[in-house]
Amino acid sequence: MLALRLVRGGHPLVQLRRLLVAAASAGTGFLLLCTLGYALGHPGAPTAAVLRLSWCLVPLAATVYLAVAVARSDPGTQLRSGLSAVGLGPARLTLLAAVSTALACGLGSMLALLCFLHLRGDLTSLPFGGAARRLLAADRPLPLAATLTLLTFVPLAASAACAFVLRPRRTASARPAPAGAADPDEPEEPFAAPVAAPAGLPWGVALLAAGLAVETYTSHARAEDGPPMPGGLGGSPGGVLAGWALTALGLALVGPGLAHLCGRALQALRPGAVRLLAGRVLQEEAGRIGRPLGVVCAVASGAYAANALYGHAGHASPGLGPLTALGATLVAGCTLATLLTAAVEARQARRHTYTALLRLGAPAAKLRAAAAVRAVTLLAVFAPLTWAVAQLSAVPLLSR
């Protein structure tokens, strides 16, 4: 009941983020149900059905990633002083976040089921009823156990991921504060001590190089040796797909370290007030926005490489089916929404600093200029990186 009250009484922007999670869950649930329809209509091709189901893991991961980001930025589940006295400690708030995520994803799963039944022809009172009877095997009965399993998979995965990421951690900073220590609800200092650099940059560079090397080495294998791509994109060697996965993971790990280095670069060579503030804030926000930015770069580089491959002379441009277009839209939309959610979370985390700076007499125009400098710096670094990775990923395939 408390989770329902938190969901109902949230800010409109918070409700919008929850609706985005529900929409992503609906799209992913619909893709899962479509694989069930394919399996019902093709009982003699279990391998193809399992392959279609495995390709649904990509939008599923993007949906879970968005759900975790929304749960982290939800103000209703953040720890505040005094909540432990009424029984809302860290463990209880984590449980509330997981339940709220399960409710949003459960709503999306119900919408997916209604859409699936409508297109299948089981609900014909609305327009386009039964428009996909052959695609969704309307002539065969729908198994209840398999349907419920597929519908509950997204809410369970998202809520479990939220519970794992937001779980309480016992650290040295969790010990009782000594007498005279600062209240955590008080505005923090405008400028902290230097922030330590994220530790994943060397591993990210290594995975990025390994992924590109694997793509280059295995690009000359026959396309029939690997699983076919969805939507008529043709076959692709399994090593190329593994190389793409390593490259995407490397970009995700490189993101926080590159964002931290951008902050250090802004503070070099006798910086002014704007560059100093932009660099210091970028260093502190590197771990929060760097990884979503790296994931967006991975998705953008993959899309650019695929477009360059099939736009090249000698490669037929495939006509993407509706399910493939839905999956690609889900992945791209979830990654962009996760990045925007992380940016909003970073802004909420720094509101005390901005309030303190304004109280000290800092012009609001300077703060807006610092935010613009941070955005331009990140764009100037990550856009060429995305283009370079996309070019290096497409070159081995274009040479086949």
mmCIF file with all atom_site columns, N, CA and C in Angstrom, residues 243-298:
data_model
loop_
_atom_site.group_PDB
_atom_site.id
_atom_site.type_symbol
_atom_site.label_atom_id
_atom_site.label_alt_id
_atom_site.label_comp_id
_atom_site.label_asym_id
_atom_site.label_entity_id
_atom_site.label_seq_id
_atom_site.pdbx_PDB_ins_code
_atom_site.Cartn_x
_atom_site.Cartn_y
_atom_site.Cartn_z
_atom_site.occupancy
_atom_site.B_iso_or_equiv
_atom_site.pdbx_formal_charge
_atom_site.auth_seq_id
_atom_site.auth_comp_id
_atom_site.auth_asym_id
_atom_site.auth_atom_id
_atom_site.pdbx_PDB_model_num
ATOM 1   N N  . GLY A 1 243 ? 32.527 -9.714 -30.694 1.00 0.00 ? 243 GLY A N  1
ATOM 2   C CA . GLY A 1 243 ? 33.335 -8.501 -30.714 1.00 0.00 ? 243 GLY A CA 1
ATOM 3   C C  . GLY A 1 243 ? 32.511 -7.257 -30.477 1.00 0.00 ? 243 GLY A C  1
ATOM 4   N N  . TRP A 1 244 ? 31.304 -7.208 -31.065 1.00 0.00 ? 244 TRP A N  1
ATOM 5   C CA . TRP A 1 244 ? 30.423 -6.075 -30.805 1.00 0.00 ? 244 TRP A CA 1
ATOM 6   C C  . TRP A 1 244 ? 30.045 -5.996 -29.322 1.00 0.00 ? 244 TRP A C  1
ATOM 7   N N  . ALA A 1 245 ? 29.791 -7.143 -28.711 1.00 0.00 ? 245 ALA A N  1
ATOM 8   C CA . ALA A 1 245 ? 29.439 -7.153 -27.289 1.00 0.00 ? 245 ALA A CA 1
ATOM 9   C C  . ALA A 1 245 ? 30.596 -6.646 -26.432 1.00 0.00 ? 245 ALA A C  1
ATOM 10  N N  . LEU A 1 246 ? 31.809 -7.083 -26.727 1.00 0.00 ? 246 LEU A N  1
ATOM 11  C CA . LEU A 1 246 ? 32.977 -6.596 -25.990 1.00 0.00 ? 246 LEU A CA 1
ATOM 12  C C  . LEU A 1 246 ? 33.184 -5.105 -26.203 1.00 0.00 ? 246 LEU A C  1
ATOM 13  N N  . THR A 1 247 ? 32.972 -4.631 -27.430 1.00 0.00 ? 247 THR A N  1
ATOM 14  C CA . THR A 1 247 ? 33.127 -3.207 -27.707 1.00 0.00 ? 247 THR A CA 1
ATOM 15  C C  . THR A 1 247 ? 32.110 -2.386 -26.937 1.00 0.00 ? 247 THR A C  1
ATOM 16  N N  . ALA A 1 248 ? 30.860 -2.846 -26.902 1.00 0.00 ? 248 ALA A N  1
ATOM 17  C CA . ALA A 1 248 ? 29.825 -2.120 -26.158 1.00 0.00 ? 248 ALA A CA 1
ATOM 18  C C  . ALA A 1 248 ? 30.144 -2.090 -24.664 1.00 0.00 ? 248 ALA A C  1
ATOM 19  N N  . LEU A 1 249 ? 30.601 -3.222 -24.116 1.00 0.00 ? 249 LEU A N  1
ATOM 20  C CA . LEU A 1 249 ? 30.969 -3.256 -22.700 1.00 0.00 ? 249 LEU A CA 1
ATOM 21  C C  . LEU A 1 249 ? 32.164 -2.345 -22.425 1.00 0.00 ? 249 LEU A C  1
ATOM 22  N N  . GLY A 1 250 ? 33.122 -2.316 -23.349 1.00 0.00 ? 250 GLY A N  1
ATOM 23  C CA . GLY A 1 250 ? 34.263 -1.428 -23.175 1.00 0.00 ? 250 GLY A CA 1
ATOM 24  C C  . GLY A 1 250 ? 33.870 0.030  -23.172 1.00 0.00 ? 250 GLY A C  1
ATOM 25  N N  . LEU A 1 251 ? 32.953 0.431  -24.063 1.00 0.00 ? 251 LEU A N  1
ATOM 26  C CA . LEU A 1 251 ? 32.495 1.823  -24.082 1.00 0.00 ? 251 LEU A CA 1
ATOM 27  C C  . LEU A 1 251 ? 31.764 2.176  -22.796 1.00 0.00 ? 251 LEU A C  1
ATOM 28  N N  . ALA A 1 252 ? 30.978 1.243  -22.260 1.00 0.00 ? 252 ALA A N  1
ATOM 29  C CA . ALA A 1 252 ? 30.283 1.509  -21.001 1.00 0.00 ? 252 ALA A CA 1
ATOM 30  C C  . ALA A 1 252 ? 31.259 1.700  -19.845 1.00 0.00 ? 252 ALA A C  1
ATOM 31  N N  . LEU A 1 253 ? 32.355 0.939  -19.843 1.00 0.00 ? 253 LEU A N  1
ATOM 32  C CA . LEU A 1 253 ? 33.345 1.082  -18.765 1.00 0.00 ? 253 LEU A CA 1
ATOM 33  C C  . LEU A 1 253 ? 34.244 2.296  -18.970 1.00 0.00 ? 253 LEU A C  1
ATOM 34  N N  . VAL A 1 254 ? 34.464 2.689  -20.228 1.00 0.00 ? 254 VAL A N  1
ATOM 35  C CA . VAL A 1 254 ? 35.328 3.833  -20.515 1.00 0.00 ? 254 VAL A CA 1
ATOM 36  C C  . VAL A 1 254 ? 34.646 5.148  -20.172 1.00 0.00 ? 254 VAL A C  1
ATOM 37  N N  . GLY A 1 255 ? 33.299 5.180  -20.259 1.00 0.00 ? 255 GLY A N  1
ATOM 38  C CA . GLY A 1 255 ? 32.565 6.428  -20.100 1.00 0.00 ? 255 GLY A CA 1
ATOM 39  C C  . GLY A 1 255 ? 32.882 7.216  -18.836 1.00 0.00 ? 255 GLY A C  1
ATOM 40  N N  . PRO A 1 256 ? 32.802 6.628  -17.628 1.00 0.00 ? 256 PRO A N  1
ATOM 41  C CA . PRO A 1 256 ? 33.099 7.412  -16.424 1.00 0.00 ? 256 PRO A CA 1
ATOM 42  C C  . PRO A 1 256 ? 34.520 7.960  -16.394 1.00 0.00 ? 256 PRO A C  1
ATOM 43  N N  . GLY A 1 257 ? 35.501 7.166  -16.817 1.00 0.00 ? 257 GLY A N  1
ATOM 44  C CA . GLY A 1 257 ? 36.877 7.649  -16.813 1.00 0.00 ? 257 GLY A CA 1
ATOM 45  C C  . GLY A 1 257 ? 37.097 8.793  -17.778 1.00 0.00 ? 257 GLY A C  1
ATOM 46  N N  . LEU A 1 258 ? 36.488 8.716  -18.962 1.00 0.00 ? 258 LEU A N  1
ATOM 47  C CA . LEU A 1 258 ? 36.624 9.812  -19.919 1.00 0.00 ? 258 LEU A CA 1
ATOM 48  C C  . LEU A 1 258 ? 35.945 11.079 -19.414 1.00 0.00 ? 258 LEU A C  1
ATOM 49  N N  . ALA A 1 259 ? 34.781 10.933 -18.785 1.00 0.00 ? 259 ALA A N  1
ATOM 50  C CA . ALA A 1 259 ? 34.111 12.107 -18.232 1.00 0.00 ? 259 ALA A CA 1
ATOM 51  C C  . ALA A 1 259 ? 34.955 12.756 -17.137 1.00 0.00 ? 259 ALA A C  1
ATOM 52  N N  . HIS A 1 260 ? 35.610 11.934 -16.318 1.00 0.00 ? 260 HIS A N  1
ATOM 53  C CA . HIS A 1 260 ? 36.485 12.476 -15.276 1.00 0.00 ? 260 HIS A CA 1
ATOM 54  C C  . HIS A 1 260 ? 37.684 13.194 -15.891 1.00 0.00 ? 260 HIS A C  1
ATOM 55  N N  . LEU A 1 261 ? 38.255 12.614 -16.952 1.00 0.00 ? 261 LEU A N  1
ATOM 56  C CA . LEU A 1 261 ? 39.372 13.283 -17.626 1.00 0.00 ? 261 LEU A CA 1
ATOM 57  C C  . LEU A 1 261 ? 38.939 14.588 -18.278 1.00 0.00 ? 261 LEU A C  1
ATOM 58  N N  . CYS A 1 262 ? 37.717 14.651 -18.775 1.00 0.00 ? 262 CYS A N  1
ATOM 59  C CA . CYS A 1 262 ? 37.201 15.909 -19.321 1.00 0.00 ? 262 CYS A CA 1
ATOM 60  C C  . CYS A 1 262 ? 37.129 16.976 -18.238 1.00 0.00 ? 262 CYS A C  1
ATOM 61  N N  . GLY A 1 263 ? 36.714 16.570 -17.044 1.00 0.00 ? 263 GLY A N  1
ATOM 62  C CA . GLY A 1 263 ? 36.692 17.531 -15.936 1.00 0.00 ? 263 GLY A CA 1
ATOM 63  C C  . GLY A 1 263 ? 38.073 18.029 -15.570 1.00 0.00 ? 263 GLY A C  1
ATOM 64  N N  . ARG A 1 264 ? 39.062 17.132 -15.581 1.00 0.00 ? 264 ARG A N  1
ATOM 65  C CA . ARG A 1 264 ? 40.431 17.566 -15.294 1.00 0.00 ? 264 ARG A CA 1
ATOM 66  C C  . ARG A 1 264 ? 40.965 18.489 -16.381 1.00 0.00 ? 264 ARG A C  1
ATOM 67  N N  . ALA A 1 265 ? 40.621 18.198 -17.635 1.00 0.00 ? 265 ALA A N  1
ATOM 68  C CA . ALA A 1 265 ? 41.093 19.041 -18.730 1.00 0.00 ? 265 ALA A CA 1
ATOM 69  C C  . ALA A 1 265 ? 40.500 20.441 -18.651 1.00 0.00 ? 265 ALA A C  1
ATOM 70  N N  . LEU A 1 266 ? 39.260 20.563 -18.206 1.00 0.00 ? 266 LEU A N  1
ATOM 71  C CA . LEU A 1 266 ? 38.648 21.880 -18.088 1.00 0.00 ? 266 LEU A CA 1
ATOM 72  C C  . LEU A 1 266 ? 39.316 22.734 -17.021 1.00 0.00 ? 266 LEU A C  1
ATOM 73  N N  . GLN A 1 267 ? 39.913 22.100 -16.023 1.00 0.00 ? 267 GLN A N  1
ATOM 74  C CA . GLN A 1 267 ? 40.542 22.844 -14.944 1.00 0.00 ? 267 GLN A CA 1
ATOM 75  C C  . GLN A 1 267 ? 42.020 23.110 -15.182 1.00 0.00 ? 267 GLN A C  1
ATOM 76  N N  . ALA A 1 268 ? 42.541 22.717 -16.326 1.00 0.00 ? 268 ALA A N  1
ATOM 77  C CA . ALA A 1 268 ? 43.960 22.908 -16.620 1.00 0.00 ? 268 ALA A CA 1
ATOM 78  C C  . ALA A 1 268 ? 44.214 24.321 -17.150 1.00 0.00 ? 268 ALA A C  1
ATOM 79  N N  . LEU A 1 269 ? 45.462 24.751 -17.064 1.00 0.00 ? 269 LEU A N  1
ATOM 80  C CA . LEU A 1 269 ? 45.935 26.016 -17.653 1.00 0.00 ? 269 LEU A CA 1
ATOM 81  C C  . LEU A 1 269 ? 45.179 27.227 -17.112 1.00 0.00 ? 269 LEU A C  1
ATOM 82  N N  . ARG A 1 270 ? 45.276 27.426 -15.817 1.00 0.00 ? 270 ARG A N  1
ATOM 83  C CA . ARG A 1 270 ? 44.753 28.610 -15.136 1.00 0.00 ? 270 ARG A CA 1
ATOM 84  C C  . ARG A 1 270 ? 43.298 28.868 -15.500 1.00 0.00 ? 270 ARG A C  1
ATOM 85  N N  . PRO A 1 271 ? 42.387 28.016 -15.023 1.00 0.00 ? 271 PRO A N  1
ATOM 86  C CA . PRO A 1 271 ? 40.977 28.149 -15.413 1.00 0.00 ? 271 PRO A CA 1
ATOM 87  C C  . PRO A 1 271 ? 40.317 29.330 -14.720 1.00 0.00 ? 271 PRO A C  1
ATOM 88  N N  . GLY A 1 272 ? 39.296 29.879 -15.362 1.00 0.00 ? 272 GLY A N  1
ATOM 89  C CA . GLY A 1 272 ? 38.458 30.887 -14.748 1.00 0.00 ? 272 GLY A CA 1
ATOM 90  C C  . GLY A 1 272 ? 37.370 30.240 -13.902 1.00 0.00 ? 272 GLY A C  1
ATOM 91  N N  . ALA A 1 273 ? 36.437 31.076 -13.459 1.00 0.00 ? 273 ALA A N  1
ATOM 92  C CA . ALA A 1 273 ? 35.388 30.567 -12.572 1.00 0.00 ? 273 ALA A CA 1
ATOM 93  C C  . ALA A 1 273 ? 34.492 29.566 -13.286 1.00 0.00 ? 273 ALA A C  1
ATOM 94  N N  . VAL A 1 274 ? 34.163 29.856 -14.549 1.00 0.00 ? 274 VAL A N  1
ATOM 95  C CA . VAL A 1 274 ? 33.250 28.980 -15.286 1.00 0.00 ? 274 VAL A CA 1
ATOM 96  C C  . VAL A 1 274 ? 33.899 27.626 -15.545 1.00 0.00 ? 274 VAL A C  1
ATOM 97  N N  . ARG A 1 275 ? 35.135 27.620 -16.047 1.00 0.00 ? 275 ARG A N  1
ATOM 98  C CA . ARG A 1 275 ? 35.803 26.347 -16.332 1.00 0.00 ? 275 ARG A CA 1
ATOM 99  C C  . ARG A 1 275 ? 36.100 25.571 -15.053 1.00 0.00 ? 275 ARG A C  1
ATOM 100 N N  . LEU A 1 276 ? 36.450 26.287 -13.982 1.00 0.00 ? 276 LEU A N  1
ATOM 101 C CA . LEU A 1 276 ? 36.722 25.605 -12.717 1.00 0.00 ? 276 LEU A CA 1
ATOM 102 C C  . LEU A 1 276 ? 35.473 24.919 -12.180 1.00 0.00 ? 276 LEU A C  1
ATOM 103 N N  . LEU A 1 277 ? 34.343 25.629 -12.200 1.00 0.00 ? 277 LEU A N  1
ATOM 104 C CA . LEU A 1 277 ? 33.101 25.036 -11.717 1.00 0.00 ? 277 LEU A CA 1
ATOM 105 C C  . LEU A 1 277 ? 32.656 23.888 -12.616 1.00 0.00 ? 277 LEU A C  1
ATOM 106 N N  . ALA A 1 278 ? 32.752 24.088 -13.947 1.00 0.00 ? 278 ALA A N  1
ATOM 107 C CA . ALA A 1 278 ? 32.344 23.031 -14.867 1.00 0.00 ? 278 ALA A CA 1
ATOM 108 C C  . ALA A 1 278 ? 33.202 21.788 -14.703 1.00 0.00 ? 278 ALA A C  1
ATOM 109 N N  . GLY A 1 279 ? 34.512 21.962 -14.577 1.00 0.00 ? 279 GLY A N  1
ATOM 110 C CA . GLY A 1 279 ? 35.389 20.814 -14.421 1.00 0.00 ? 279 GLY A CA 1
ATOM 111 C C  . GLY A 1 279 ? 35.188 20.087 -13.120 1.00 0.00 ? 279 GLY A C  1
ATOM 112 N N  . ARG A 1 280 ? 35.023 20.828 -12.017 1.00 0.00 ? 280 ARG A N  1
ATOM 113 C CA . ARG A 1 280 ? 34.846 20.173 -10.710 1.00 0.00 ? 280 ARG A CA 1
ATOM 114 C C  . ARG A 1 280 ? 33.525 19.404 -10.644 1.00 0.00 ? 280 ARG A C  1
ATOM 115 N N  . VAL A 1 281 ? 32.455 20.003 -11.162 1.00 0.00 ? 281 VAL A N  1
ATOM 116 C CA . VAL A 1 281 ? 31.172 19.302 -11.157 1.00 0.00 ? 281 VAL A CA 1
ATOM 117 C C  . VAL A 1 281 ? 31.206 18.090 -12.080 1.00 0.00 ? 281 VAL A C  1
ATOM 118 N N  . LEU A 1 282 ? 31.881 18.219 -13.218 1.00 0.00 ? 282 LEU A N  1
ATOM 119 C CA . LEU A 1 282 ? 31.976 17.092 -14.147 1.00 0.00 ? 282 LEU A CA 1
ATOM 120 C C  . LEU A 1 282 ? 32.754 15.942 -13.530 1.00 0.00 ? 282 LEU A C  1
ATOM 121 N N  . GLN A 1 283 ? 33.780 16.246 -12.754 1.00 0.00 ? 283 GLN A N  1
ATOM 122 C CA . GLN A 1 283 ? 34.508 15.184 -12.064 1.00 0.00 ? 283 GLN A CA 1
ATOM 123 C C  . GLN A 1 283 ? 33.623 14.453 -11.059 1.00 0.00 ? 283 GLN A C  1
ATOM 124 N N  . GLU A 1 284 ? 32.810 15.195 -10.321 1.00 0.00 ? 284 GLU A N  1
ATOM 125 C CA . GLU A 1 284 ? 31.962 14.568 -9.322  1.00 0.00 ? 284 GLU A CA 1
ATOM 126 C C  . GLU A 1 284 ? 30.806 13.792 -9.954  1.00 0.00 ? 284 GLU A C  1
ATOM 127 N N  . GLU A 1 285 ? 30.358 14.213 -11.140 1.00 0.00 ? 285 GLU A N  1
ATOM 128 C CA . GLU A 1 285 ? 29.249 13.543 -11.800 1.00 0.00 ? 285 GLU A CA 1
ATOM 129 C C  . GLU A 1 285 ? 29.713 12.480 -12.798 1.00 0.00 ? 285 GLU A C  1
ATOM 130 N N  . ALA A 1 286 ? 31.012 12.246 -12.896 1.00 0.00 ? 286 ALA A N  1
ATOM 131 C CA . ALA A 1 286 ? 31.525 11.318 -13.909 1.00 0.00 ? 286 ALA A CA 1
ATOM 132 C C  . ALA A 1 286 ? 30.976 9.913  -13.725 1.00 0.00 ? 286 ALA A C  1
ATOM 133 N N  . GLY A 1 287 ? 30.935 9.426  -12.499 1.00 0.00 ? 287 GLY A N  1
ATOM 134 C CA . GLY A 1 287 ? 30.424 8.083  -12.272 1.00 0.00 ? 287 GLY A CA 1
ATOM 135 C C  . GLY A 1 287 ? 28.938 7.949  -12.513 1.00 0.00 ? 287 GLY A C  1
ATOM 136 N N  . ARG A 1 288 ? 28.198 9.059  -12.412 1.00 0.00 ? 288 ARG A N  1
ATOM 137 C CA . ARG A 1 288 ? 26.743 9.003  -12.558 1.00 0.00 ? 288 ARG A CA 1
ATOM 138 C C  . ARG A 1 288 ? 26.306 9.088  -14.018 1.00 0.00 ? 288 ARG A C  1
ATOM 139 N N  . ILE A 1 289 ? 26.949 9.956  -14.797 1.00 0.00 ? 289 ILE A N  1
ATOM 140 C CA . ILE A 1 289 ? 26.523 10.154 -16.190 1.00 0.00 ? 289 ILE A CA 1
ATOM 141 C C  . ILE A 1 289 ? 27.475 9.511  -17.192 1.00 0.00 ? 289 ILE A C  1
ATOM 142 N N  . GLY A 1 290 ? 28.662 9.102  -16.757 1.00 0.00 ? 290 GLY A N  1
ATOM 143 C CA . GLY A 1 290 ? 29.631 8.551  -17.690 1.00 0.00 ? 290 GLY A CA 1
ATOM 144 C C  . GLY A 1 290 ? 29.210 7.218  -18.261 1.00 0.00 ? 290 GLY A C  1
ATOM 145 N N  . ARG A 1 291 ? 28.698 6.322  -17.414 1.00 0.00 ? 291 ARG A N  1
ATOM 146 C CA . ARG A 1 291 ? 28.320 4.998  -17.925 1.00 0.00 ? 291 ARG A CA 1
ATOM 147 C C  . ARG A 1 291 ? 27.104 5.068  -18.847 1.00 0.00 ? 291 ARG A C  1
ATOM 148 N N  . PRO A 1 292 ? 26.006 5.795  -18.518 1.00 0.00 ? 292 PRO A N  1
ATOM 149 C CA . PRO A 1 292 ? 24.928 5.917  -19.515 1.00 0.00 ? 292 PRO A CA 1
ATOM 150 C C  . PRO A 1 292 ? 25.379 6.565  -20.813 1.00 0.00 ? 292 PRO A C  1
ATOM 151 N N  . LEU A 1 293 ? 26.302 7.523  -20.719 1.00 0.00 ? 293 LEU A N  1
ATOM 152 C CA . LEU A 1 293 ? 26.810 8.140  -21.938 1.00 0.00 ? 293 LEU A CA 1
ATOM 153 C C  . LEU A 1 293 ? 27.611 7.147  -22.769 1.00 0.00 ? 293 LEU A C  1
ATOM 154 N N  . GLY A 1 294 ? 28.376 6.287  -22.116 1.00 0.00 ? 294 GLY A N  1
ATOM 155 C CA . GLY A 1 294 ? 29.096 5.243  -22.838 1.00 0.00 ? 294 GLY A CA 1
ATOM 156 C C  . GLY A 1 294 ? 28.167 4.243  -23.497 1.00 0.00 ? 294 GLY A C  1
ATOM 157 N N  . VAL A 1 295 ? 27.059 3.908  -22.834 1.00 0.00 ? 295 VAL A N  1
ATOM 158 C CA . VAL A 1 295 ? 26.088 2.981  -23.433 1.00 0.00 ? 295 VAL A CA 1
ATOM 159 C C  . VAL A 1 295 ? 25.429 3.613  -24.651 1.00 0.00 ? 295 VAL A C  1
ATOM 160 N N  . VAL A 1 296 ? 25.107 4.906  -24.567 1.00 0.00 ? 296 VAL A N  1
ATOM 161 C CA . VAL A 1 296 ? 24.537 5.597  -25.725 1.00 0.00 ? 296 VAL A CA 1
ATOM 162 C C  . VAL A 1 296 ? 25.531 5.591  -26.883 1.00 0.00 ? 296 VAL A C  1
ATOM 163 N N  . CYS A 1 297 ? 26.802 5.794  -26.589 1.00 0.00 ? 297 CYS A N  1
ATOM 164 C CA . CYS A 1 297 ? 27.824 5.737  -27.637 1.00 0.00 ? 297 CYS A CA 1
ATOM 165 C C  . CYS A 1 297 ? 27.905 4.347  -28.261 1.00 0.00 ? 297 CYS A C  1
ATOM 166 N N  . ALA A 1 298 ? 27.763 3.306  -27.443 1.00 0.00 ? 298 ALA A N  1
ATOM 167 C CA . ALA A 1 298 ? 27.800 1.938  -27.980 1.00 0.00 ? 298 ALA A CA 1
ATOM 168 C C  . ALA A 1 298 ? 26.624 1.680  -28.913 1.00 0.00 ? 298 ALA A C  1
#
